[in-house]
Short mmCIF file of C-alpha atoms and ligand atoms in Angstrom, two decimals:
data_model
loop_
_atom_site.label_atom_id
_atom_site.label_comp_id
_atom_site.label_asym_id
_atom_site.label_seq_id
_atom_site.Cartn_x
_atom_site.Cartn_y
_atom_site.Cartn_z
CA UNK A 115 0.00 0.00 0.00
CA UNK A 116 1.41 3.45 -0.79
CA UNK A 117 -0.12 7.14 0.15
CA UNK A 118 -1.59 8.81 -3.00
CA UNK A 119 -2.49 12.10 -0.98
CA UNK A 120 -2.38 14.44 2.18
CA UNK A 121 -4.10 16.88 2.84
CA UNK A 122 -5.73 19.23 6.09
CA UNK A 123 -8.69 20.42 6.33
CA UNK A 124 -9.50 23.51 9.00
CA UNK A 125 -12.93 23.85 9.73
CA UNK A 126 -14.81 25.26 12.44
CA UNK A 127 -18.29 24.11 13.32
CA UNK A 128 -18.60 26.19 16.41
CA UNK A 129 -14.51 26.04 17.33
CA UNK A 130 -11.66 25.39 15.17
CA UNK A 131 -10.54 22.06 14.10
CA UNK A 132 -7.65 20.91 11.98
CA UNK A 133 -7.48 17.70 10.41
CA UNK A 134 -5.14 15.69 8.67
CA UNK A 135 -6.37 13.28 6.01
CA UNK A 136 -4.70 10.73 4.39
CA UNK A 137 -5.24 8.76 1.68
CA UNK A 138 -3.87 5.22 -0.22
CA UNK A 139 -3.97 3.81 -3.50
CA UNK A 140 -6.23 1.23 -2.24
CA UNK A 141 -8.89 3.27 -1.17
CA UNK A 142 -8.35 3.56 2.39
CA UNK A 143 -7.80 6.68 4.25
CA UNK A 144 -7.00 7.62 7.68
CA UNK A 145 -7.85 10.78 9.74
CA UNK A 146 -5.90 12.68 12.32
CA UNK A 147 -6.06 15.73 14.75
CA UNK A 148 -3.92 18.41 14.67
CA UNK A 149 -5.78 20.67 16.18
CA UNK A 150 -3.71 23.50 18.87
CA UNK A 151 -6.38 25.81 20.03
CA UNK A 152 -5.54 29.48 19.31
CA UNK A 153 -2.55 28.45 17.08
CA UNK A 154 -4.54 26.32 14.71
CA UNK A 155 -2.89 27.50 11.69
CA UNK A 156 0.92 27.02 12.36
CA UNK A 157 0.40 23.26 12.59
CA UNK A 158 -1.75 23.49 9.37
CA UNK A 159 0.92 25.03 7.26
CA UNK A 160 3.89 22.82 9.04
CA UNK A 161 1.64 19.88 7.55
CA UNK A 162 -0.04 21.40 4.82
CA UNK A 163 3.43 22.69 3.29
CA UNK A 164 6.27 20.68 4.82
CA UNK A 165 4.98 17.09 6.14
CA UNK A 166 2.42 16.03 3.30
CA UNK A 167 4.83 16.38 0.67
CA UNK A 168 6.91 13.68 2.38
CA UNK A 169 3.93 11.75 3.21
CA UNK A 170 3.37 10.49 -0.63
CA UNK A 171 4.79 7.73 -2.10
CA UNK A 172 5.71 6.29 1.63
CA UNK A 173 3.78 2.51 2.99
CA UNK A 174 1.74 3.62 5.58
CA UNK A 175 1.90 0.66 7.20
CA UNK A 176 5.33 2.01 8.49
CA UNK A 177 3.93 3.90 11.30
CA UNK A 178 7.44 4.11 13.34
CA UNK A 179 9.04 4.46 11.17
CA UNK A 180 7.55 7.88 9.67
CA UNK A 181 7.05 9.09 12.95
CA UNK A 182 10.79 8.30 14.17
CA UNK A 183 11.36 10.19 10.41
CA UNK A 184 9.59 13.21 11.31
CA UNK A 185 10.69 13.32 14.67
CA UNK A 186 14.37 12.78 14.02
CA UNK A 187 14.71 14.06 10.61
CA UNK A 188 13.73 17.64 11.04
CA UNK A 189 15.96 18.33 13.34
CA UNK A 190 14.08 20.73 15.52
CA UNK A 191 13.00 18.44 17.68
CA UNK A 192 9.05 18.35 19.93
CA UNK A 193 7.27 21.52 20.88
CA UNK A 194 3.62 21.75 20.31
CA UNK A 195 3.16 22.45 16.93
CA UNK A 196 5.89 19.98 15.48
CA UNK A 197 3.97 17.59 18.27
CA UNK A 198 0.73 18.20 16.95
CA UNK A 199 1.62 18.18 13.14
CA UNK A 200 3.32 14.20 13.96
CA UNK A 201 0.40 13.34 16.39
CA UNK A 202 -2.14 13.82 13.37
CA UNK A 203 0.28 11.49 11.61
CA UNK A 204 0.58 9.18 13.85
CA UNK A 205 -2.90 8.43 14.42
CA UNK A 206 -4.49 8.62 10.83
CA UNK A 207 -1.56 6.39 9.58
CA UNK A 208 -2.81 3.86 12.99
CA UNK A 209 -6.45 4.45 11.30
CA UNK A 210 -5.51 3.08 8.10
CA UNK A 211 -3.54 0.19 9.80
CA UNK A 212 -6.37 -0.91 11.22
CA UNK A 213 -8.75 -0.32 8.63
CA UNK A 214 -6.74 -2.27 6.37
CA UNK A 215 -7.20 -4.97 9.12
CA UNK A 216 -10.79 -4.63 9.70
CA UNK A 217 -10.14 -4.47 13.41
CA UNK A 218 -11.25 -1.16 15.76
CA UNK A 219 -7.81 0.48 16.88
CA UNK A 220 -8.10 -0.65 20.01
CA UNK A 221 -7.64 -4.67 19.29
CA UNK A 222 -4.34 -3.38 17.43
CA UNK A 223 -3.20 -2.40 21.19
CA UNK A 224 -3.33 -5.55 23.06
CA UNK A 225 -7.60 -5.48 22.85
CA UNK A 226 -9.40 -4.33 25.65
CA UNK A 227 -8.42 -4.37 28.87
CA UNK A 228 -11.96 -2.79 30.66
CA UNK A 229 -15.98 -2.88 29.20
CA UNK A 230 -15.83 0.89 29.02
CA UNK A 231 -13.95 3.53 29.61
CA UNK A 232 -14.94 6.43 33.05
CA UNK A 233 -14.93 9.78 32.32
CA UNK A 234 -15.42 13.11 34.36
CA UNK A 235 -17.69 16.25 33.32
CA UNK A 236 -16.81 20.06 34.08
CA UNK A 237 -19.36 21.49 36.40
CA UNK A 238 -19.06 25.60 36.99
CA UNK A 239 -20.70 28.80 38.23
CA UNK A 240 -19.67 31.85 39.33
CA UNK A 241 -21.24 31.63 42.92
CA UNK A 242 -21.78 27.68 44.99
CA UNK A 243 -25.81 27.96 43.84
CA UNK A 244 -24.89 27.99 40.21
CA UNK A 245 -21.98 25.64 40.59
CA UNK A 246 -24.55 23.19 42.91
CA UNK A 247 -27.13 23.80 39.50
CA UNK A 248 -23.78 23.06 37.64
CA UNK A 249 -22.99 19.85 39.69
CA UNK A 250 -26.61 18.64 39.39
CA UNK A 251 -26.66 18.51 35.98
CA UNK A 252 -23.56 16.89 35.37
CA UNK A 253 -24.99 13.96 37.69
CA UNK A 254 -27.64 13.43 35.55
CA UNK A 255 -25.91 13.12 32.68
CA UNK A 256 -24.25 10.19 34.83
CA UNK A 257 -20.53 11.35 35.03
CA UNK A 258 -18.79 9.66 37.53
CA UNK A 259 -16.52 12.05 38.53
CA UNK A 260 -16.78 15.92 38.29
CA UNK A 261 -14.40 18.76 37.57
CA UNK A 262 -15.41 21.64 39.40
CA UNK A 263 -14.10 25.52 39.04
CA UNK A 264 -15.69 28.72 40.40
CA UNK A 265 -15.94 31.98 40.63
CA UNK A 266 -13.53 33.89 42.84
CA UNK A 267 -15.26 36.57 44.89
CA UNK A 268 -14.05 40.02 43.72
CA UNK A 269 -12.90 38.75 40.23
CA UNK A 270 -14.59 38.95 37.03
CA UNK A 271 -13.93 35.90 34.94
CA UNK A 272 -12.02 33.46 36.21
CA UNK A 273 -10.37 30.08 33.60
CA UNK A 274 -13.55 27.31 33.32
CA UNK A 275 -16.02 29.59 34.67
CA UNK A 276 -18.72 31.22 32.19
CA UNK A 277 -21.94 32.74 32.15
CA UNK A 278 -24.40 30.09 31.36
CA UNK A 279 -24.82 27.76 34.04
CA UNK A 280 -25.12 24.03 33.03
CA UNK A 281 -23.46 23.92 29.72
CA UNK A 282 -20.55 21.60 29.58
CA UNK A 283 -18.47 23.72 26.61
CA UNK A 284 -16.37 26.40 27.17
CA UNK A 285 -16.28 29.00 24.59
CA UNK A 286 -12.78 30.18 25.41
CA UNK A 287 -11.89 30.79 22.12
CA UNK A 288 -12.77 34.82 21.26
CA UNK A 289 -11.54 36.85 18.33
CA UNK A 290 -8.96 39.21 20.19
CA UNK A 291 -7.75 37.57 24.08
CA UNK A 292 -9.87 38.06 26.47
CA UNK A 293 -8.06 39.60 29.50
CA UNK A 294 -9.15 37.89 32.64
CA UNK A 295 -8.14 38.90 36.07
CA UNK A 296 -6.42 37.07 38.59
CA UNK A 297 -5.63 37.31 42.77
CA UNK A 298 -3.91 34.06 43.78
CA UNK A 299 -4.43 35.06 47.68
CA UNK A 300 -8.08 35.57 47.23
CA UNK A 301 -8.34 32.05 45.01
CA UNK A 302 -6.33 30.43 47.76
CA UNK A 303 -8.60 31.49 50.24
CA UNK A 304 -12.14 30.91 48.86
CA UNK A 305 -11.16 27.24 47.06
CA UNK A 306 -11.34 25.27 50.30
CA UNK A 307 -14.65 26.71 51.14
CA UNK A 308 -16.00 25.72 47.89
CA UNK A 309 -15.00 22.23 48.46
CA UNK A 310 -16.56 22.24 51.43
CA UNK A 311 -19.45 22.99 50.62
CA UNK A 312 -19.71 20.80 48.54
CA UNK A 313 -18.78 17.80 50.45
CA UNK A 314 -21.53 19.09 53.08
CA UNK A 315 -24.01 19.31 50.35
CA UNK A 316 -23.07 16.17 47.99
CA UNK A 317 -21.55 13.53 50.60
CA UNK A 318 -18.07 12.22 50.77
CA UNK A 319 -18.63 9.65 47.70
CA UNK A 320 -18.19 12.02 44.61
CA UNK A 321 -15.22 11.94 42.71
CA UNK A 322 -14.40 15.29 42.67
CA UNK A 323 -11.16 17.01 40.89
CA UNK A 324 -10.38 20.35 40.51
CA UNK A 325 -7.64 22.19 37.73
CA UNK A 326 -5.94 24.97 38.98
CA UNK A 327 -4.70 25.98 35.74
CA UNK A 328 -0.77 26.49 36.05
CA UNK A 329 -1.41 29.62 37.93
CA UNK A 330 0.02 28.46 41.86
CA UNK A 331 3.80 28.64 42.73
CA UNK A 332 4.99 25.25 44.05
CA UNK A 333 4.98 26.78 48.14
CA UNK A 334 0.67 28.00 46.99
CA UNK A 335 0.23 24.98 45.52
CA UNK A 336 1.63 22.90 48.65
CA UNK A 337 -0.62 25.29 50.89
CA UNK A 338 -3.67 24.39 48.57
CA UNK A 339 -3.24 20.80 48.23
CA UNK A 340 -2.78 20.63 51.92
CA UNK A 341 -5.96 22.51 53.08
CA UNK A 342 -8.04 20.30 49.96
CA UNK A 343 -6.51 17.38 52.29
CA UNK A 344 -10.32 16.69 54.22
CA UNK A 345 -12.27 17.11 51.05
CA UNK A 346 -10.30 13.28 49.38
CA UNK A 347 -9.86 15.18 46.20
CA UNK A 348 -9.94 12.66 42.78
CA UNK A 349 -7.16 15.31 41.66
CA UNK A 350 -5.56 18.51 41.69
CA UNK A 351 -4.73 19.41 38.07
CA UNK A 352 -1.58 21.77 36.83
CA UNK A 353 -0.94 23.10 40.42
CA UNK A 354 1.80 24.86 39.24
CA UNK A 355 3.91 25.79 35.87
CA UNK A 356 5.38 22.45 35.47
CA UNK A 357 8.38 23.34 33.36
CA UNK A 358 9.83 23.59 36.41
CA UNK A 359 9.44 19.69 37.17
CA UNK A 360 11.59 20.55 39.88
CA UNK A 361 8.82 22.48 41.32
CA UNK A 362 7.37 19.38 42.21
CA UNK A 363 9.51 17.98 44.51
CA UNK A 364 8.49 20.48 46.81
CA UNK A 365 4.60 20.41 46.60
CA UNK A 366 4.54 16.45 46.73
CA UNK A 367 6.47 16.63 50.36
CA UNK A 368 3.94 18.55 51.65
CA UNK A 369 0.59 17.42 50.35
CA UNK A 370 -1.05 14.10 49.75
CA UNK A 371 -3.36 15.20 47.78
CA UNK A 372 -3.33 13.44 44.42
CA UNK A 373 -1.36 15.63 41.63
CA UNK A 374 -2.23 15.93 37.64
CA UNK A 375 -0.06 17.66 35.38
CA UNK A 376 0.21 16.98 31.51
CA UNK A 377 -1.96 18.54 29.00
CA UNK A 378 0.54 21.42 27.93
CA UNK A 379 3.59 19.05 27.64
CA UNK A 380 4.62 17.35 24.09
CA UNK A 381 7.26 14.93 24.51
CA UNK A 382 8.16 12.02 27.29
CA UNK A 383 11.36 14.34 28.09
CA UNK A 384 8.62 16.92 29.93
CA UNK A 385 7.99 13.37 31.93
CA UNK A 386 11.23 12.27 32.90
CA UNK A 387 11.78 13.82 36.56
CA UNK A 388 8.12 13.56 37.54
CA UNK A 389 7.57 10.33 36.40
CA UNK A 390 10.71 8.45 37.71
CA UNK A 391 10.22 9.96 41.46
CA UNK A 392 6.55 9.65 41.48
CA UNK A 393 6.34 12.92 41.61
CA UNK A 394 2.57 12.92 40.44
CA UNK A 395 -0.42 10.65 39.89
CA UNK A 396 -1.47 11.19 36.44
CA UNK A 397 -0.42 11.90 33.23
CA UNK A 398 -2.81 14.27 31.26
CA UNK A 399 -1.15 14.85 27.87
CA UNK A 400 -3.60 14.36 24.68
CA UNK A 401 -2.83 11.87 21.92
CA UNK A 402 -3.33 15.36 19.96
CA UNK A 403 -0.70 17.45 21.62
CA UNK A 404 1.91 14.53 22.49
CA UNK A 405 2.71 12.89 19.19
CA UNK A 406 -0.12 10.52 18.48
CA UNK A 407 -1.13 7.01 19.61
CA UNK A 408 2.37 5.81 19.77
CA UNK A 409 4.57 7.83 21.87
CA UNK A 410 1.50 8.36 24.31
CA UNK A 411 1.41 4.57 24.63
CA UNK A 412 4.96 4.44 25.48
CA UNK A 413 4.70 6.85 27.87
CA UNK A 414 1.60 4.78 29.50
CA UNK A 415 4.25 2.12 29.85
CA UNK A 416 7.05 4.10 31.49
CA UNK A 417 4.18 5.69 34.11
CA UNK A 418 2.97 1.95 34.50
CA UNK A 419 5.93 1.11 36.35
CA UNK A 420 6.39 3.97 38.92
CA UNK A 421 2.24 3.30 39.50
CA UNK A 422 1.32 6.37 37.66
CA UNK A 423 -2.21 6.16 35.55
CA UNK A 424 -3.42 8.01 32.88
CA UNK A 425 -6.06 10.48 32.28
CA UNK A 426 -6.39 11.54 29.01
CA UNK A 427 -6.98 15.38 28.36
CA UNK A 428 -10.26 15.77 26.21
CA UNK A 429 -11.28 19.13 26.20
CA UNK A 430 -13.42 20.53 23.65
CA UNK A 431 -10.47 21.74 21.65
CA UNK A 432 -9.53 18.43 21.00
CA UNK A 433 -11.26 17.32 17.84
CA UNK A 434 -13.74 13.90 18.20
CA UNK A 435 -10.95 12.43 15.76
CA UNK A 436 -8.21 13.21 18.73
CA UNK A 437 -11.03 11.87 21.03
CA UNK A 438 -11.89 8.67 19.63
CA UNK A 439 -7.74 7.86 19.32
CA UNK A 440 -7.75 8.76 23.27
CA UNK A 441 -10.99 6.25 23.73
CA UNK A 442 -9.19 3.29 21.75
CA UNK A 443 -6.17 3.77 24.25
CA UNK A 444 -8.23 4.21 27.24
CA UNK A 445 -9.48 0.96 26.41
CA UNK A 446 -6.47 -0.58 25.80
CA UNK A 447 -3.72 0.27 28.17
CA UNK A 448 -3.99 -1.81 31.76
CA UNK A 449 -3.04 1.69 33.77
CA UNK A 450 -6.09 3.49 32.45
CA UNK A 451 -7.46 6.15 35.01
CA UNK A 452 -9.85 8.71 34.23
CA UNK A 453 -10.79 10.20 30.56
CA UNK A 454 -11.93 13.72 30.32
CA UNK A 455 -14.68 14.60 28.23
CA UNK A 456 -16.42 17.58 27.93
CA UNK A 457 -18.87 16.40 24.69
CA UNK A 458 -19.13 18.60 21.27
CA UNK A 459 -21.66 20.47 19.80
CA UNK A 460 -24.21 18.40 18.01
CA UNK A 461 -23.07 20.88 14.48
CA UNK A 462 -19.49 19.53 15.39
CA UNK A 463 -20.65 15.77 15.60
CA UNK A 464 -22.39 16.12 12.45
CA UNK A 465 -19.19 17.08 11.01
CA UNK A 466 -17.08 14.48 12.18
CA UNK A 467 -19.62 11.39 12.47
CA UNK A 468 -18.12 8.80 15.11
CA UNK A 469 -18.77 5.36 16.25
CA UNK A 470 -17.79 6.15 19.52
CA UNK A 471 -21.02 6.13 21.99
CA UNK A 472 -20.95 8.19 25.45
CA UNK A 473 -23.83 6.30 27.50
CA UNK A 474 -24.43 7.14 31.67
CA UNK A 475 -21.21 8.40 32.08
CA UNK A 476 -19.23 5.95 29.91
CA UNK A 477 -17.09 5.82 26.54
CA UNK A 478 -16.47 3.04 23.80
CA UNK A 479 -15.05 3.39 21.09
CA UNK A 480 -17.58 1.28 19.11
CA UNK A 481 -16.47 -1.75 16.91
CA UNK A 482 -16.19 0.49 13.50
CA UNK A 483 -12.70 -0.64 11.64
CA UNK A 484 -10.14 2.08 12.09
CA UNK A 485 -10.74 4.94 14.98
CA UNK A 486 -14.10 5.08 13.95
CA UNK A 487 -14.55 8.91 13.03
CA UNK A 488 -15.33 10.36 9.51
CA UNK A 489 -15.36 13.72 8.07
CA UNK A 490 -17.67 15.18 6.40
CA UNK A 491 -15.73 17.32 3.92
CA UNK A 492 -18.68 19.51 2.33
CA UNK A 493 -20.23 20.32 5.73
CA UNK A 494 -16.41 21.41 6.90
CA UNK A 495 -16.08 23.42 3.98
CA UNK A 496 -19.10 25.29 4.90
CA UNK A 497 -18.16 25.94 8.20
CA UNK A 498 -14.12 27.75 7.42
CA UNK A 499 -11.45 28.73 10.01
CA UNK A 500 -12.41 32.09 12.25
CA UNK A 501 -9.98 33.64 13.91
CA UNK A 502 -9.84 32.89 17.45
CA UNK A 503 -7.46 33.27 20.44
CA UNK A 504 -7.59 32.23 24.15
CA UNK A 505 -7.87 34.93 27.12
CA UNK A 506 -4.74 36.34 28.96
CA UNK A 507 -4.52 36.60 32.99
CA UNK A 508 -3.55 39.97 34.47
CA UNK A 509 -2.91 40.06 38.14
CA UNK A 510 -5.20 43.44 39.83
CA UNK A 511 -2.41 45.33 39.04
CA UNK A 512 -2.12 44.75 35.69
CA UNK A 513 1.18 42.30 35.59
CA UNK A 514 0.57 39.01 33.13
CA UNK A 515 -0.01 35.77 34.97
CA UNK A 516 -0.67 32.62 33.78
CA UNK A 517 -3.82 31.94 32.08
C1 GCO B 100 -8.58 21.08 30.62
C2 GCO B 100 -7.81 22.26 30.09
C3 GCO B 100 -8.47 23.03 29.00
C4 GCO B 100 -7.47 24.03 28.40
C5 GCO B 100 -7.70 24.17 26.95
C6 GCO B 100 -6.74 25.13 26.29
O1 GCO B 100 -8.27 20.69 31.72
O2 GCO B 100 -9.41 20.58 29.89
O3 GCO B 100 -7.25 23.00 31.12
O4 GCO B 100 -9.64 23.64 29.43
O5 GCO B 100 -7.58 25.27 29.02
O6 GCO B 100 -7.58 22.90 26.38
O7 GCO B 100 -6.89 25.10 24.91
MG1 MG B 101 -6.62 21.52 32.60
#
């Protein structure tokens, strides 16, 4: 088999995607997510103009091969748009592999290891009433587990937080950045609260987690983790800038409270100190951001054996295509933990019909040949890229924080 064409599609049915398809002189193609929110097209032109015209002519059966080629052979080596340009790659070359087998991706990685795969929902409002609304609804929709941000008293708009109560997407994405404002004292003080008031209100069973977006240096987040201590948190996601994996070190003497970090990283390298001292509890990079199905696997392997599980990131910037590759995996690997999912837009499912189901709660990735997802082309086409940019954090007097 040999690949006749390449080529990416940006489309935006509500948010941006950008996908990669590729196709074979035997008929079968394969689709793959490239999609960085706010950067979308960088990783389009890296693909468009400098990947695809390597693609053709190539076996796509050789799926380490190309990616080892791409990795390795231009030179600049990982961030997050090289990342994303190879993940899209890497997972619509896995699409055609299995395809060509007539086996779902997930039999390709060792079959499944679990009937379906746990997810958790995002639950929000600005004061605990909306956020209880928030919590409600997300229990009814039967996640098992619930992600749950608030507003900060005396701030405007604070990451995860919008105005309408109950909806499970976040329309981050705006024309120009957004400027948000931050106090880290204030959101170290009222967090605890929230929690418990939601313990007192919802019992001590819910899974709860809770993302505190990069924005805590390692001594706040060790402060934070330690007062969440009574509340049994599921997780406390991107306490700090983790960069520093250093940083670490120091939070995880003081707290036990369970530690995420992942979704911003690209490359097992961004792993290495946290991983190998146990330094957290989860890995959260997406199949879309990290490389594809293979590297992420490999890195499932290496957490494995310091007792480390994985937890997927699925946000609603990650296409269903980059979903459904995260659902075959989830089903797959033994250390599976928790899968995110935040559920599309019913415009954006028509555009990218999928096999996978989402039933009480649950993902599977369904029993379609390949990863399961399509594209409609003509309904992308009618729907073309807008611009569209993340928010910025300013601290109250005007210094950039992290967002
Ligand atoms: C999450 C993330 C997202 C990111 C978004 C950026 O935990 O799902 O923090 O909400 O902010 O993916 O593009
Ligand atoms: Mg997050």
């Amino acid at each position: 088999m040999k690949i006749v064409d390449a080529k990416v599609v940006v489309t935006s049915p509500g948010r941006n995607f950008v996908t990669l398809k590729i196709t074979t002189d035997e008929g079968i193609s394969g689709l793959g997510d490239a999609t960085l929110n706010g950067r979308e097209l960088a990783v389009a032109s890296y693909l468009q103009d400098h990947v695809a015209p390597l693609l053709v002519g190539i076996d796509p059966h050789r799926i380490e091969d190309t990616w080892q080629s791409l990795y390795r052979g231009a030179y600049w080596r990982r961030g997050p748009v090289t990342m994303a340009a190879i993940a899209a790659v890497d997972v619509a070359l896995w699409d055609i592999k299995a395809k060509a087998a007539g086996l779902p991706l997930y039999q390709l990685l060792g079959g499944a290891s679990r009937e379906r795969v746990g997810t958790y929902g995002h639950a929000n409002g600005q004061d605990i009433p909306e956020l209880f609304d928030s919590i409600r609804a997300r229990m009814a929709e039967g996640y098992p587990a619930i992600r749950i941000q608030t507003g900060i008293p005396g701030l405007k708009t604070v990451y995860g937080v919008h105005h309408s109560a109950g909806a499970t997407a976040v329309p981050h994405q705006q024309a120009r950045p957004v400027v948000e404002d931050w106090d880290t004292a204030a959101y170290l003080r009222h967090i605890p609260t929230v929690f418990e008031a939601v313990r007192n209100e919802f019992g001590p069973e819910l899974p709860l987690l809770h993302d505190a977006h990069h924005r805590l240096t390692p001594i706040q987040a060790a402060q934070l983790g330690k007062d969440l201590e009574p509340y049994r948190l599921f997780w406390l996601e991107d306490c700090t800038p983790a960069e520093d994996q250093d940083g670490l070190r120091l939070v995880r003497r003081h707290t036990t409270t369970p530690l995420a970090i992942g979704e911003v990283f690209n490359s097992v390298y961004d792993y290495q100190t946290l991983v190998s001292e146990k330094l957290i509890d989860y890995v959260r990079s997406a199949v879309t951001h990290f490389g594809g199905v293979s590297p992420l696997k490999k890195l499932f392997d290496f957490a494995a054996q310091h007792q480390i599980k994985s937890a997927i990131h699925g946000p609603e910037d990650i296409s269903p295509v980059g979903m459904a590759a995260a659902i075959h995996l989830d089903l797959a690997i033994h250390n599976f933990g928790i899968q995110e999912y935040a559920g599309y837009t019913p415009l954006t499912d028509e555009v990218f019909p999928h096999a996978y189901t989402f039933t009480d709660g649950y993902l599977h990735p369904g029993e379609a040949p390949g990863i399961g997802v399509e594209l409609d082309e003509d309904l992308a086409a009618a729907h073309g890229y807008e611009a569209a940019y993340l928010p910025v954090n300013r601290l109250l007097d005007g210094t950039v924080h992290d967002w």
